Amino acid sequence: MIQAKGIHKQFGALHVLKGVDLDVAERELVFIIGPSGSGKSTMLRCLNRLEVPTAGSVVVDGIDLLDPRTDLNHARQRIGMVFQSFNLYPHMTALGNVTLALRKVAGKSRAEADEIGHAALARVGLAERADHRPGQLSGGQQQRVAIARAIALEPRVMLFDEPTSALDPELVGSVLGVMRSLRESGMTMVVVSHEMGFARAAADRVLFMDDGLIVEQGPPAQIFEAPVHARTRGFISQIQRH
Amino acid sequence: MGGWERFAETFLNAKVMERYWPDIVAGLGTTIELAALIVLSGLAAGLALAVLRSFGVRVVNWAIVFVVDLFRALPPLVIIVLIYFGLPSIDVVPSGFVSTWLSLALVLMAFSEEIFWAGITAIPRGQWEAARSTGLGFGETLAHVILPQALRITIPPLTNRTIAITKGTALGSVVAVTEILGQASSAVSNSYNPSPLTLGAAAYLVLFLPVVIFGRWVERKFR
Amino acid sequence: MIDTFFNATIMAQAWPIILAGLGNTLALSLMVVPLGLAGGMALALLSTLRSPWVRWPLMAWVDFFRAFPPLVLLIFLYAGLPFAGLELGGFACVGIAFFLNTGAYYGEVLRAGIESVAPGQIEAARSTGLTRLQALIWIVLPQAVRAVLPDLLSNTLEVVKLTSLASVVALPELLFQARQAQSLTYNPTPIVAAAVVYFLLLWPLVRLLSRLENRAVAAR
């Protein structure tokens, strides 16, 4: 589903990604861990071209994202993204947030978009919050609206950039619950997160990134119980002490 | 004749006022017309420039910043005089009304561009990214996600600036626009009594005092 | 086009006249800015008195002069008062009009600044034995001025630009001089020159303000 090859990203003198290869199969859940500054969020943002790689190629669902002829806005509808800080539109209701791209990009009528939007909100357990503004919702509810905003477009892939890092601990569970049910429905997912419990339970593969490279990857049991690389071991033990 | 009566006779002369109040009302109409034109065209031009600036074309943006700086630095009366007395030298002869309208609209354009632009840049980058990640294009993101939020935070400074610049319509009297002050001044020289000026002052208050109070309310509401 | 608006011969003729005007504009600004600031400071300090007997008349005063176009005020003083036997002359009229008009604007800015200072500051100062006025002057005002410095500067820019109104009552400042030179030479070059002088004089302040405003927005 995703083929990223030789991804480099430089911000001026800063070399954030130093040649990352990432293949994700259909229905696979790939989980990316690593210390802050390791390049994992930048890698994720290259997968829908929010960042343009300095070198390399990114093909998602058969679409070459770096080809200038690609209709990027059309391609991005198939690649849902969920942000650490939710980024809901504060001036619109939950339903408005979910239906904006349906109406403006997918070209659906308001009635059609509303129907899809209500269904998406129901899937994240917020059917009765459709008319609330982001400011009237808890962090966990806001993040679930953000997920609904992405899945309403029926994406082929979902990218999660630290979706629970900005949440109070008691609100994390509801968001992970939605992610788990997405997983069960067969969605292809790439998740950058520190939720190791979720990784163990739901991930097919865990990637450890450090200093702009993938250091080690494998099934969760292997990465968490028997990491080969010293840097992986150091990171895992640090995380688990908390 | 007591002090008060002499004062009233001079500044509140009923006979003079009765003779000239239709002129002042006509002037009020001209002032309102001029003000409406300035506000509409100035704000529209300012918003257009701010949107143009958001495309981030370097040469274009330098030009925009220069134009904005120019019309923020020049006194409005200097611009009016320049247009009204300067342009006829190249056989473009704008009326006083057009000169005043154009000048103050340019000034309002400059100030409002600055305010609109500040509003646009105040919206967090995540809003752009979220919208673009759902496939919305640059223009759609600007129109549906960024501007609605930006406009809200620009309302208080924009209101105050618009009021301040619109009051400049009185400058039109210098280039023979028959707005309130122009009408009042010529009535004073015709009647040799300052009462029309009192009427004119009252007309300005009737027009702008509610606007100033509205501005205060807006500032409180949107803070 | 160049000959019309940027005529070198005429420029050379007009230059001394323009320069004299610039001198008077600067002198005028040096008079009216402190005058307005003083008026504004008085209004702002009065507004800290909580009594409604002070607050309401104060607010009416400020709104009255904010609603009144400064040129109307100036003309009223210059052309109206002589009918009552009060001939003040252009210079005094400009002084009074600016004191009333810009004082109201400076007053609003400074009041907002004072209101932005935490009430704990006055309490702390009073607890060390300072009087209310001492606390206002030494503790609150310095913080207030810093908080609204961009607004104060922006208002000052407007005041300097506003001195061009003095040309209407025949004070020989920059614009007046330029128009004199224009009517002598039948050429708009002197007015263009005056505009360039205004721009060069005020551009640094405009740039500075633009940066301060952007920083203020970024801090939100």
PDB file of N, CA and C in Angstrom, chain B residues 66-107:
ATOM      1  N   PHE B  66       5.841  47.617   0.352  1.00  0.00           N
ATOM      2  CA  PHE B  66       6.223  48.995   0.059  1.00  0.00           C
ATOM      3  C   PHE B  66       4.981  49.890  -0.063  1.00  0.00           C
ATOM      4  N   VAL B  67       3.996  49.415  -0.801  1.00  0.00           N
ATOM      5  CA  VAL B  67       2.777  50.210  -0.978  1.00  0.00           C
ATOM      6  C   VAL B  67       2.098  50.462   0.364  1.00  0.00           C
ATOM      7  N   VAL B  68       2.046  49.418   1.189  1.00  0.00           N
ATOM      8  CA  VAL B  68       1.429  49.558   2.505  1.00  0.00           C
ATOM      9  C   VAL B  68       2.197  50.576   3.345  1.00  0.00           C
ATOM     10  N   ASP B  69       3.520  50.458   3.359  1.00  0.00           N
ATOM     11  CA  ASP B  69       4.342  51.402   4.121  1.00  0.00           C
ATOM     12  C   ASP B  69       4.131  52.829   3.618  1.00  0.00           C
ATOM     13  N   LEU B  70       4.080  52.970   2.297  1.00  0.00           N
ATOM     14  CA  LEU B  70       3.924  54.298   1.698  1.00  0.00           C
ATOM     15  C   LEU B  70       2.652  54.970   2.212  1.00  0.00           C
ATOM     16  N   PHE B  71       1.537  54.240   2.144  1.00  0.00           N
ATOM     17  CA  PHE B  71       0.267  54.874   2.506  1.00  0.00           C
ATOM     18  C   PHE B  71       0.033  54.913   4.012  1.00  0.00           C
ATOM     19  N   ARG B  72       0.898  54.215   4.770  1.00  0.00           N
ATOM     20  CA  ARG B  72       0.840  54.404   6.216  1.00  0.00           C
ATOM     21  C   ARG B  72       1.651  55.622   6.610  1.00  0.00           C
ATOM     22  N   ALA B  73       2.703  55.918   5.824  1.00  0.00           N
ATOM     23  CA  ALA B  73       3.615  57.002   6.215  1.00  0.00           C
ATOM     24  C   ALA B  73       3.118  58.372   5.758  1.00  0.00           C
ATOM     25  N   LEU B  74       2.393  58.431   4.625  1.00  0.00           N
ATOM     26  CA  LEU B  74       1.976  59.734   4.096  1.00  0.00           C
ATOM     27  C   LEU B  74       0.715  60.241   4.797  1.00  0.00           C
ATOM     28  N   PRO B  75       0.709  61.514   5.191  1.00  0.00           N
ATOM     29  CA  PRO B  75      -0.522  62.091   5.755  1.00  0.00           C
ATOM     30  C   PRO B  75      -1.624  62.079   4.695  1.00  0.00           C
ATOM     31  N   PRO B  76      -2.843  61.701   5.055  1.00  0.00           N
ATOM     32  CA  PRO B  76      -3.941  61.635   4.084  1.00  0.00           C
ATOM     33  C   PRO B  76      -4.129  62.947   3.325  1.00  0.00           C
ATOM     34  N   LEU B  77      -3.978  64.061   4.032  1.00  0.00           N
ATOM     35  CA  LEU B  77      -4.193  65.347   3.363  1.00  0.00           C
ATOM     36  C   LEU B  77      -3.156  65.568   2.264  1.00  0.00           C
ATOM     37  N   VAL B  78      -1.923  65.090   2.485  1.00  0.00           N
ATOM     38  CA  VAL B  78      -0.877  65.212   1.467  1.00  0.00           C
ATOM     39  C   VAL B  78      -1.262  64.394   0.239  1.00  0.00           C
ATOM     40  N   ILE B  79      -1.812  63.203   0.445  1.00  0.00           N
ATOM     41  CA  ILE B  79      -2.223  62.360  -0.688  1.00  0.00           C
ATOM     42  C   ILE B  79      -3.350  63.038  -1.459  1.00  0.00           C
ATOM     43  N   ILE B  80      -4.307  63.577  -0.711  1.00  0.00           N
ATOM     44  CA  ILE B  80      -5.435  64.252  -1.366  1.00  0.00           C
ATOM     45  C   ILE B  80      -4.941  65.410  -2.217  1.00  0.00           C
ATOM     46  N   VAL B  81      -4.081  66.226  -1.641  1.00  0.00           N
ATOM     47  CA  VAL B  81      -3.561  67.392  -2.355  1.00  0.00           C
ATOM     48  C   VAL B  81      -2.759  66.958  -3.581  1.00  0.00           C
ATOM     49  N   LEU B  82      -1.975  65.901  -3.397  1.00  0.00           N
ATOM     50  CA  LEU B  82      -1.158  65.382  -4.494  1.00  0.00           C
ATOM     51  C   LEU B  82      -2.037  64.944  -5.662  1.00  0.00           C
ATOM     52  N   ILE B  83      -3.109  64.234  -5.351  1.00  0.00           N
ATOM     53  CA  ILE B  83      -3.976  63.743  -6.419  1.00  0.00           C
ATOM     54  C   ILE B  83      -4.763  64.886  -7.050  1.00  0.00           C
ATOM     55  N   TYR B  84      -5.297  65.758  -6.195  1.00  0.00           N
ATOM     56  CA  TYR B  84      -6.187  66.810  -6.695  1.00  0.00           C
ATOM     57  C   TYR B  84      -5.439  67.904  -7.457  1.00  0.00           C
ATOM     58  N   PHE B  85      -4.272  68.309  -6.925  1.00  0.00           N
ATOM     59  CA  PHE B  85      -3.520  69.382  -7.583  1.00  0.00           C
ATOM     60  C   PHE B  85      -2.431  68.858  -8.498  1.00  0.00           C
ATOM     61  N   GLY B  86      -2.030  67.603  -8.297  1.00  0.00           N
ATOM     62  CA  GLY B  86      -0.919  67.047  -9.080  1.00  0.00           C
ATOM     63  C   GLY B  86      -1.358  66.432 -10.387  1.00  0.00           C
ATOM     64  N   LEU B  87      -2.371  65.576 -10.329  1.00  0.00           N
ATOM     65  CA  LEU B  87      -2.755  64.836 -11.528  1.00  0.00           C
ATOM     66  C   LEU B  87      -3.194  65.720 -12.707  1.00  0.00           C
ATOM     67  N   PRO B  88      -3.848  66.881 -12.463  1.00  0.00           N
ATOM     68  CA  PRO B  88      -4.238  67.707 -13.609  1.00  0.00           C
ATOM     69  C   PRO B  88      -3.051  68.076 -14.490  1.00  0.00           C
ATOM     70  N   SER B  89      -1.833  68.092 -13.944  1.00  0.00           N
ATOM     71  CA  SER B  89      -0.660  68.409 -14.752  1.00  0.00           C
ATOM     72  C   SER B  89      -0.452  67.404 -15.876  1.00  0.00           C
ATOM     73  N   ILE B  90      -0.969  66.182 -15.715  1.00  0.00           N
ATOM     74  CA  ILE B  90      -0.872  65.231 -16.820  1.00  0.00           C
ATOM     75  C   ILE B  90      -2.263  64.988 -17.408  1.00  0.00           C
ATOM     76  N   ASP B  91      -3.100  66.018 -17.292  1.00  0.00           N
ATOM     77  CA  ASP B  91      -4.424  66.016 -17.927  1.00  0.00           C
ATOM     78  C   ASP B  91      -5.372  64.959 -17.399  1.00  0.00           C
ATOM     79  N   VAL B  92      -5.112  64.495 -16.184  1.00  0.00           N
ATOM     80  CA  VAL B  92      -6.120  63.696 -15.491  1.00  0.00           C
ATOM     81  C   VAL B  92      -6.692  64.638 -14.443  1.00  0.00           C
ATOM     82  N   VAL B  93      -7.983  64.910 -14.529  1.00  0.00           N
ATOM     83  CA  VAL B  93      -8.555  65.903 -13.621  1.00  0.00           C
ATOM     84  C   VAL B  93      -9.609  65.259 -12.719  1.00  0.00           C
ATOM     85  N   PRO B  94      -9.173  64.691 -11.603  1.00  0.00           N
ATOM     86  CA  PRO B  94     -10.144  64.082 -10.702  1.00  0.00           C
ATOM     87  C   PRO B  94     -10.874  65.173  -9.910  1.00  0.00           C
ATOM     88  N   SER B  95     -12.147  64.944  -9.636  1.00  0.00           N
ATOM     89  CA  SER B  95     -12.884  65.896  -8.797  1.00  0.00           C
ATOM     90  C   SER B  95     -12.389  65.777  -7.362  1.00  0.00           C
ATOM     91  N   GLY B  96     -12.783  66.751  -6.555  1.00  0.00           N
ATOM     92  CA  GLY B  96     -12.418  66.692  -5.150  1.00  0.00           C
ATOM     93  C   GLY B  96     -12.962  65.433  -4.490  1.00  0.00           C
ATOM     94  N   PHE B  97     -14.178  65.080  -4.873  1.00  0.00           N
ATOM     95  CA  PHE B  97     -14.812  63.889  -4.314  1.00  0.00           C
ATOM     96  C   PHE B  97     -13.986  62.642  -4.630  1.00  0.00           C
ATOM     97  N   VAL B  98     -13.635  62.515  -5.921  1.00  0.00           N
ATOM     98  CA  VAL B  98     -12.859  61.342  -6.331  1.00  0.00           C
ATOM     99  C   VAL B  98     -11.477  61.348  -5.670  1.00  0.00           C
ATOM    100  N   SER B  99     -10.851  62.520  -5.594  1.00  0.00           N
ATOM    101  CA  SER B  99      -9.533  62.610  -4.957  1.00  0.00           C
ATOM    102  C   SER B  99      -9.593  62.143  -3.511  1.00  0.00           C
ATOM    103  N   THR B 100     -10.621  62.617  -2.791  1.00  0.00           N
ATOM    104  CA  THR B 100     -10.740  62.259  -1.377  1.00  0.00           C
ATOM    105  C   THR B 100     -11.033  60.768  -1.224  1.00  0.00           C
ATOM    106  N   TRP B 101     -11.958  60.287  -2.055  1.00  0.00           N
ATOM    107  CA  TRP B 101     -12.305  58.869  -2.010  1.00  0.00           C
ATOM    108  C   TRP B 101     -11.068  58.004  -2.260  1.00  0.00           C
ATOM    109  N   LEU B 102     -10.380  58.300  -3.359  1.00  0.00           N
ATOM    110  CA  LEU B 102      -9.215  57.512  -3.738  1.00  0.00           C
ATOM    111  C   LEU B 102      -8.154  57.547  -2.625  1.00  0.00           C
ATOM    112  N   SER B 103      -7.870  58.738  -2.120  1.00  0.00           N
ATOM    113  CA  SER B 103      -6.808  58.887  -1.118  1.00  0.00           C
ATOM    114  C   SER B 103      -7.125  58.087   0.135  1.00  0.00           C
ATOM    115  N   LEU B 104      -8.319  58.303   0.673  1.00  0.00           N
ATOM    116  CA  LEU B 104      -8.637  57.646   1.939  1.00  0.00           C
ATOM    117  C   LEU B 104      -8.822  56.146   1.745  1.00  0.00           C
ATOM    118  N   ALA B 105      -9.309  55.738   0.559  1.00  0.00           N
ATOM    119  CA  ALA B 105      -9.421  54.300   0.294  1.00  0.00           C
ATOM    120  C   ALA B 105      -8.037  53.663   0.253  1.00  0.00           C
ATOM    121  N   LEU B 106      -7.063  54.367  -0.330  1.00  0.00           N
ATOM    122  CA  LEU B 106      -5.696  53.844  -0.365  1.00  0.00           C
ATOM    123  C   LEU B 106      -5.127  53.726   1.049  1.00  0.00           C
ATOM    124  N   VAL B 107      -5.402  54.737   1.879  1.00  0.00           N
ATOM    125  CA  VAL B 107      -4.911  54.702   3.257  1.00  0.00           C
ATOM    126  C   VAL B 107      -5.561  53.537   4.011  1.00  0.00           C
TER     127      VAL B 107
END
